Tab-separated table of C-alpha atoms and ligand atoms in Angstrom:
chain	number	residue	atom	x	y	z
T	1	MET	CA	29.414	21.026	2.790
T	2	ASP	CA	26.524	22.974	1.289
T	3	ASN	CA	23.539	22.864	3.643
T	4	ARG	CA	21.323	22.019	0.676
T	5	GLU	CA	23.063	18.677	0.520
T	6	LYS	CA	22.794	15.707	2.875
T	7	ILE	CA	24.433	12.287	2.819
T	8	LEU	CA	21.706	9.732	3.499
T	9	TYR	CA	23.975	6.684	3.295
T	10	ASP	CA	27.709	6.139	2.927
T	11	ASN	CA	29.719	2.985	3.559
T	12	GLY	CA	32.797	4.170	1.672
T	13	ARG	CA	31.853	2.358	-1.556
T	14	HIS	CA	28.195	3.196	-1.878
T	15	LYS	CA	26.774	6.623	-1.244
T	16	TYR	CA	23.276	8.159	-1.447
T	17	VAL	CA	23.118	11.958	-1.541
T	18	MET	CA	20.108	14.240	-1.289
T	19	PHE	CA	20.182	17.760	-2.739
T	20	SER	CA	17.553	20.431	-2.192
T	21	PHE	CA	18.073	22.930	-4.971
T	22	ASP	CA	15.191	25.243	-5.692
T	23	ASP	CA	14.509	27.596	-8.485
T	24	GLU	CA	15.297	30.765	-6.536
T	25	THR	CA	13.777	32.983	-9.202
T	26	HIS	CA	10.401	31.468	-8.310
T	27	GLU	CA	10.741	31.303	-4.548
T	28	ASP	CA	7.220	32.595	-4.060
T	29	SER	CA	5.778	29.483	-5.634
T	30	PHE	CA	7.342	27.651	-2.700
T	31	LEU	CA	7.708	24.255	-4.356
T	32	SER	CA	10.732	22.818	-2.600
T	33	VAL	CA	12.376	20.182	-4.756
T	34	ASN	CA	14.825	17.411	-3.876
T	35	GLN	CA	17.258	15.733	-6.256
T	36	TYR	CA	19.214	12.572	-5.465
T	37	LEU	CA	22.454	10.880	-6.494
T	38	ILE	CA	23.620	7.307	-5.905
T	39	VAL	CA	27.338	6.634	-6.322
T	40	GLN	CA	28.787	3.147	-6.182
T	41	ASN	CA	32.525	2.635	-6.713
T	42	GLY	CA	32.719	5.899	-8.643
T	43	VAL	CA	29.724	5.188	-10.900
T	44	GLY	CA	26.698	7.471	-10.558
T	45	VAL	CA	22.938	7.328	-10.931
T	46	LEU	CA	21.221	10.714	-10.899
T	47	ILE	CA	17.552	10.840	-9.866
T	48	ASP	CA	14.989	13.440	-10.970
T	49	PRO	CA	17.481	16.230	-11.771
T	50	GLY	CA	14.704	18.781	-12.170
T	51	CYS	CA	14.297	21.916	-14.216
T	52	GLU	CA	16.706	23.929	-16.331
T	53	SER	CA	17.093	26.767	-13.854
T	54	ILE	CA	18.835	24.611	-11.228
T	55	PHE	CA	21.054	22.804	-13.734
T	56	ASP	CA	24.262	24.781	-13.097
T	57	GLU	CA	24.093	24.492	-9.306
T	58	LEU	CA	23.167	20.816	-9.375
T	59	PHE	CA	25.869	20.018	-11.928
T	60	GLU	CA	28.481	21.613	-9.676
T	61	ALA	CA	27.186	19.815	-6.576
T	62	VAL	CA	26.986	16.432	-8.319
T	63	SER	CA	30.525	16.814	-9.670
T	64	ARG	CA	31.823	16.990	-6.089
T	65	HIS	CA	30.636	13.389	-5.583
T	66	VAL	CA	31.168	11.724	-8.957
T	67	GLU	CA	32.999	12.468	-12.203
T	68	ILE	CA	30.269	13.690	-14.542
T	69	SER	CA	31.511	11.303	-17.252
T	70	LYS	CA	30.872	8.422	-14.820
T	71	ILE	CA	27.148	9.119	-14.469
T	72	LYS	CA	25.801	5.960	-16.048
T	73	PHE	CA	22.067	6.402	-15.626
T	74	ILE	CA	19.670	9.297	-15.116
T	75	PHE	CA	16.298	8.199	-13.800
T	76	LEU	CA	13.175	10.288	-14.403
T	77	SER	CA	10.230	9.218	-12.255
T	78	HIS	CA	7.742	10.894	-14.602
T	79	GLN	CA	7.398	13.639	-17.207
T	80	ASP	CA	6.842	16.769	-15.113
T	81	PRO	CA	9.104	19.826	-15.638
T	82	ASP	CA	10.339	19.738	-12.015
T	83	VAL	CA	11.586	16.198	-12.784
T	84	SER	CA	12.643	16.146	-16.440
T	85	GLY	CA	12.934	19.782	-17.528
T	86	SER	CA	16.743	19.699	-17.731
T	87	ILE	CA	17.000	16.442	-19.740
T	88	ALA	CA	18.516	18.219	-22.750
T	89	GLN	CA	21.256	19.830	-20.603
T	90	TRP	CA	22.133	16.507	-18.953
T	91	ALA	CA	22.163	14.791	-22.344
T	92	ILE	CA	24.758	17.261	-23.623
T	93	SER	CA	26.966	17.108	-20.538
T	94	THR	CA	26.960	13.339	-19.836
T	95	GLN	CA	27.028	10.035	-21.695
T	96	ALA	CA	24.303	8.665	-19.402
T	97	LYS	CA	21.348	6.541	-20.417
T	98	PHE	CA	17.959	7.943	-19.415
T	99	ILE	CA	15.514	5.613	-17.670
T	100	MET	CA	11.824	6.521	-17.745
T	101	SER	CA	8.347	5.169	-18.429
T	102	SER	CA	7.765	4.257	-22.080
T	103	LEU	CA	4.713	6.535	-21.925
T	104	TRP	CA	6.828	9.676	-21.775
T	105	VAL	CA	9.738	9.060	-24.147
T	106	ARG	CA	8.306	10.900	-27.153
T	107	PHE	CA	7.285	13.882	-24.982
T	108	MET	CA	10.936	14.524	-24.069
T	109	SER	CA	11.546	16.176	-27.452
T	110	HIS	CA	9.469	19.090	-26.117
T	111	TYR	CA	12.241	19.682	-23.579
T	112	GLY	CA	14.725	19.755	-26.482
T	113	PHE	CA	15.888	16.150	-26.048
T	114	MET	CA	16.239	14.262	-29.338
T	115	GLU	CA	18.574	11.333	-28.585
T	116	MET	CA	15.922	8.658	-28.191
T	117	ASP	CA	18.530	5.889	-28.607
T	118	ARG	CA	19.857	6.880	-25.168
T	119	VAL	CA	16.561	6.062	-23.438
T	120	MET	CA	15.912	2.839	-21.559
T	121	ALA	CA	12.116	2.831	-21.600
T	122	LEU	CA	10.383	1.037	-18.748
T	123	SER	CA	7.283	-1.022	-19.467
T	124	ASP	CA	4.442	-0.735	-16.949
T	125	HIS	CA	5.680	-3.518	-14.657
T	126	GLY	CA	9.071	-1.847	-14.169
T	127	ALA	CA	12.451	-3.551	-14.061
T	128	LYS	CA	15.380	-4.636	-11.938
T	129	LEU	CA	18.775	-3.390	-13.005
T	130	ARG	CA	22.100	-4.742	-11.786
T	131	PHE	CA	24.189	-2.019	-10.225
T	132	GLY	CA	27.600	-3.327	-9.215
T	133	LYS	CA	26.953	-6.157	-6.787
T	134	GLU	CA	23.577	-4.654	-5.916
T	135	TYR	CA	20.463	-3.830	-7.876
T	136	LEU	CA	18.100	-0.967	-8.556
T	137	GLU	CA	14.420	-1.772	-8.812
T	138	PHE	CA	12.021	0.461	-10.701
T	139	ILE	CA	8.713	-0.019	-8.921
T	140	PRO	CA	5.412	0.929	-10.591
T	141	ALA	CA	3.655	3.911	-9.028
T	142	HIS	CA	1.262	4.652	-11.872
T	143	PHE	CA	-1.232	7.467	-11.372
T	144	LEU	CA	0.674	8.466	-8.208
T	145	HIS	CA	0.504	10.928	-9.660
T	146	SER	CA	1.432	10.534	-13.319
T	147	PRO	CA	-0.132	7.797	-15.528
T	148	GLY	CA	3.371	6.430	-16.201
T	149	ASN	CA	5.202	6.783	-12.899
T	150	PHE	CA	8.016	4.842	-11.200
T	151	THR	CA	9.723	4.887	-7.843
T	152	LEU	CA	13.212	3.514	-7.249
T	153	TYR	CA	14.549	1.055	-4.674
T	154	ASP	CA	18.291	0.898	-4.066
T	155	SER	CA	19.088	-2.537	-2.599
T	156	LYS	CA	22.299	-1.406	-0.869
T	157	SER	CA	21.112	1.646	1.066
T	158	LYS	CA	17.534	0.264	1.157
T	159	ILE	CA	16.263	3.752	0.356
T	160	VAL	CA	13.078	4.106	-1.682
T	161	PHE	CA	13.009	7.224	-3.819
T	162	SER	CA	9.249	7.829	-3.957
T	163	GLY	CA	8.934	10.722	-6.434
T	164	ASP	CA	5.821	12.772	-5.682
T	165	ILE	CA	4.487	10.123	-3.274
T	166	GLY	CA	5.120	11.507	0.201
T	167	ALA	CA	5.672	14.967	-1.219
T	168	ALA	CA	4.947	17.890	1.065
T	169	ILE	CA	5.011	21.510	0.081
T	170	VAL	CA	7.143	22.672	2.971
T	171	PRO	CA	10.532	24.347	2.994
T	172	VAL	CA	13.300	21.832	3.755
T	173	PRO	CA	15.121	23.086	6.859
T	174	THR	CA	18.880	23.365	6.593
T	175	ASP	CA	19.589	21.481	9.837
T	176	TYR	CA	17.456	18.369	9.221
T	177	LYS	CA	15.634	16.753	6.350
T	178	HIS	CA	13.604	14.080	8.118
T	179	VAL	CA	10.020	14.245	9.296
T	180	GLN	CA	10.143	15.007	13.030
T	181	ASN	CA	6.509	14.497	13.969
T	182	PHE	CA	4.242	12.594	11.613
T	183	GLU	CA	0.991	13.909	13.112
T	184	GLU	CA	2.079	17.477	12.357
T	185	HIS	CA	3.519	16.602	8.963
T	186	LYS	CA	0.235	14.990	7.891
T	187	GLN	CA	-1.252	18.451	7.428
T	188	ALA	CA	1.397	19.272	4.838
T	189	LEU	CA	0.902	15.957	3.021
T	190	HIS	CA	-2.839	15.945	2.842
T	191	GLY	CA	-3.721	18.754	0.403
T	192	PHE	CA	-1.150	17.685	-2.164
T	193	HIS	CA	-2.034	13.993	-2.070
T	194	LYS	CA	-5.778	14.468	-2.025
T	195	ARG	CA	-5.784	16.265	-5.378
T	196	TYR	CA	-2.690	14.931	-7.164
T	197	MET	CA	-2.833	11.194	-6.378
T	198	GLY	CA	-5.045	8.850	-8.422
T	199	SER	CA	-7.096	6.930	-5.867
T	200	ASN	CA	-6.969	4.968	-2.634
T	201	LYS	CA	-6.786	1.713	-4.595
T	202	LEU	CA	-3.630	2.900	-6.369
T	203	CYS	CA	-2.041	4.056	-3.093
T	204	ARG	CA	-2.650	0.609	-1.627
T	205	ALA	CA	-1.144	-1.116	-4.659
T	206	TRP	CA	2.076	0.859	-4.225
T	207	VAL	CA	2.212	0.342	-0.448
T	208	SER	CA	1.859	-3.419	-0.894
T	209	LYS	CA	4.909	-3.394	-3.216
T	210	ILE	CA	6.932	-1.388	-0.711
T	211	GLU	CA	5.920	-3.611	2.196
T	212	GLN	CA	7.585	-6.560	0.462
T	213	LEU	CA	10.966	-4.805	0.639
T	214	ASP	CA	13.453	-4.169	3.424
T	215	VAL	CA	13.278	-0.350	3.492
T	216	SER	CA	15.414	2.076	5.527
T	217	MET	CA	13.955	5.395	4.292
T	218	ILE	CA	11.375	6.821	1.940
T	219	ALA	CA	12.772	9.866	0.179
T	220	PRO	CA	10.291	12.042	-1.771
T	221	GLN	CA	10.911	14.603	-4.515
T	222	HIS	CA	9.433	17.403	-2.384
T	223	GLY	CA	9.673	17.911	1.343
T	224	LEU	CA	11.028	15.635	4.048
T	225	ILE	CA	12.262	12.055	4.421
T	226	PHE	CA	10.417	9.291	6.294
T	227	GLU	CA	12.530	7.094	8.544
T	228	ASP	CA	12.114	4.865	11.617
T	229	GLU	CA	8.558	4.851	12.986
T	230	LYS	CA	7.596	7.735	10.671
T	231	LEU	CA	8.090	5.406	7.707
T	232	GLY	CA	5.478	2.958	8.992
T	233	GLU	CA	3.155	5.787	10.002
T	234	PHE	CA	3.375	7.237	6.505
T	235	LEU	CA	2.580	3.906	4.799
T	236	GLU	CA	-0.388	3.343	7.118
T	237	TRP	CA	-1.635	6.868	6.383
T	238	LEU	CA	-1.276	6.310	2.620
T	239	LYS	CA	-3.224	3.042	2.802
T	240	GLU	CA	-6.192	4.883	4.265
T	241	LEU	CA	-5.922	8.023	2.150
T	242	GLN	CA	-8.940	8.998	0.084
T	243	CYS	CA	-7.749	10.905	-2.974
T	244	GLY	CA	-8.180	11.595	-6.679
T	245	SER	CA	-11.086	9.662	-8.154
T	246	ASP	CA	-12.383	8.873	-4.639
T	247	PHE	CA	-13.614	12.486	-4.804
T	248	MET	CA	-15.025	12.356	-8.324
T	249	LYS	CA	-18.272	13.989	-7.307
T	250	ASP	CA	-16.385	17.079	-6.114
T	251	LEU	CA	-14.474	17.323	-9.378
T	252	TYR	CA	-17.222	17.015	-11.971
Z	1	FE2	FE1	4.893	15.491	-10.545
Z	2	FE2	FE1	7.129	16.848	-8.297
């Protein structure tokens, strides 16, 4: 198996895969990006497939886990190019429906995507979607960092895909993908969150949603996964984080 791929959960019928494909032409920018795939009984949900330049590699990797024609949904946590840049390519090569915040639907035409009837637009409060015997829950994470932003809870694996929340600009090692030491990892989280996330109040609103769920892992779009005691440590850290508009005086 490619070392840029890791199975986070697999019970034979339900699988959760993490990919770490980067745009190698821009390695200097050092923005490691993770993409995810859920497969249940042969039906797939692709999460934040990223930019155009990784499309070919990701397509090939995804097709090893699910028939491309069986990808039913593609979820886009927000509008950024590292999340949604390849929407036009995925629209051509699948029959999937695209799930995203209603705030960003019309912007997708600027990535060359015109099939608006294939979009399931989420209103601000999010939605629960049946997925086989389980469900997927689209949890609001607005202004963390995008104004229309969702995270995704998979009720079977109990993994929360957190988008840019929990993102760290660190290379993802090939031999592990989980945070080893939260105290050390905090340094990598802090700069990104302080500037990109909306405010402490918004962080707390998201944490309180997550605390109501039975969660096994928090899997961000950049950097490493939070599991076991690191998961609790991360949520506690986020609750106390001062960020975004908490530093208004420094910004204006
Ligand atoms: Fe983003
Ligand atoms: Fe991102």
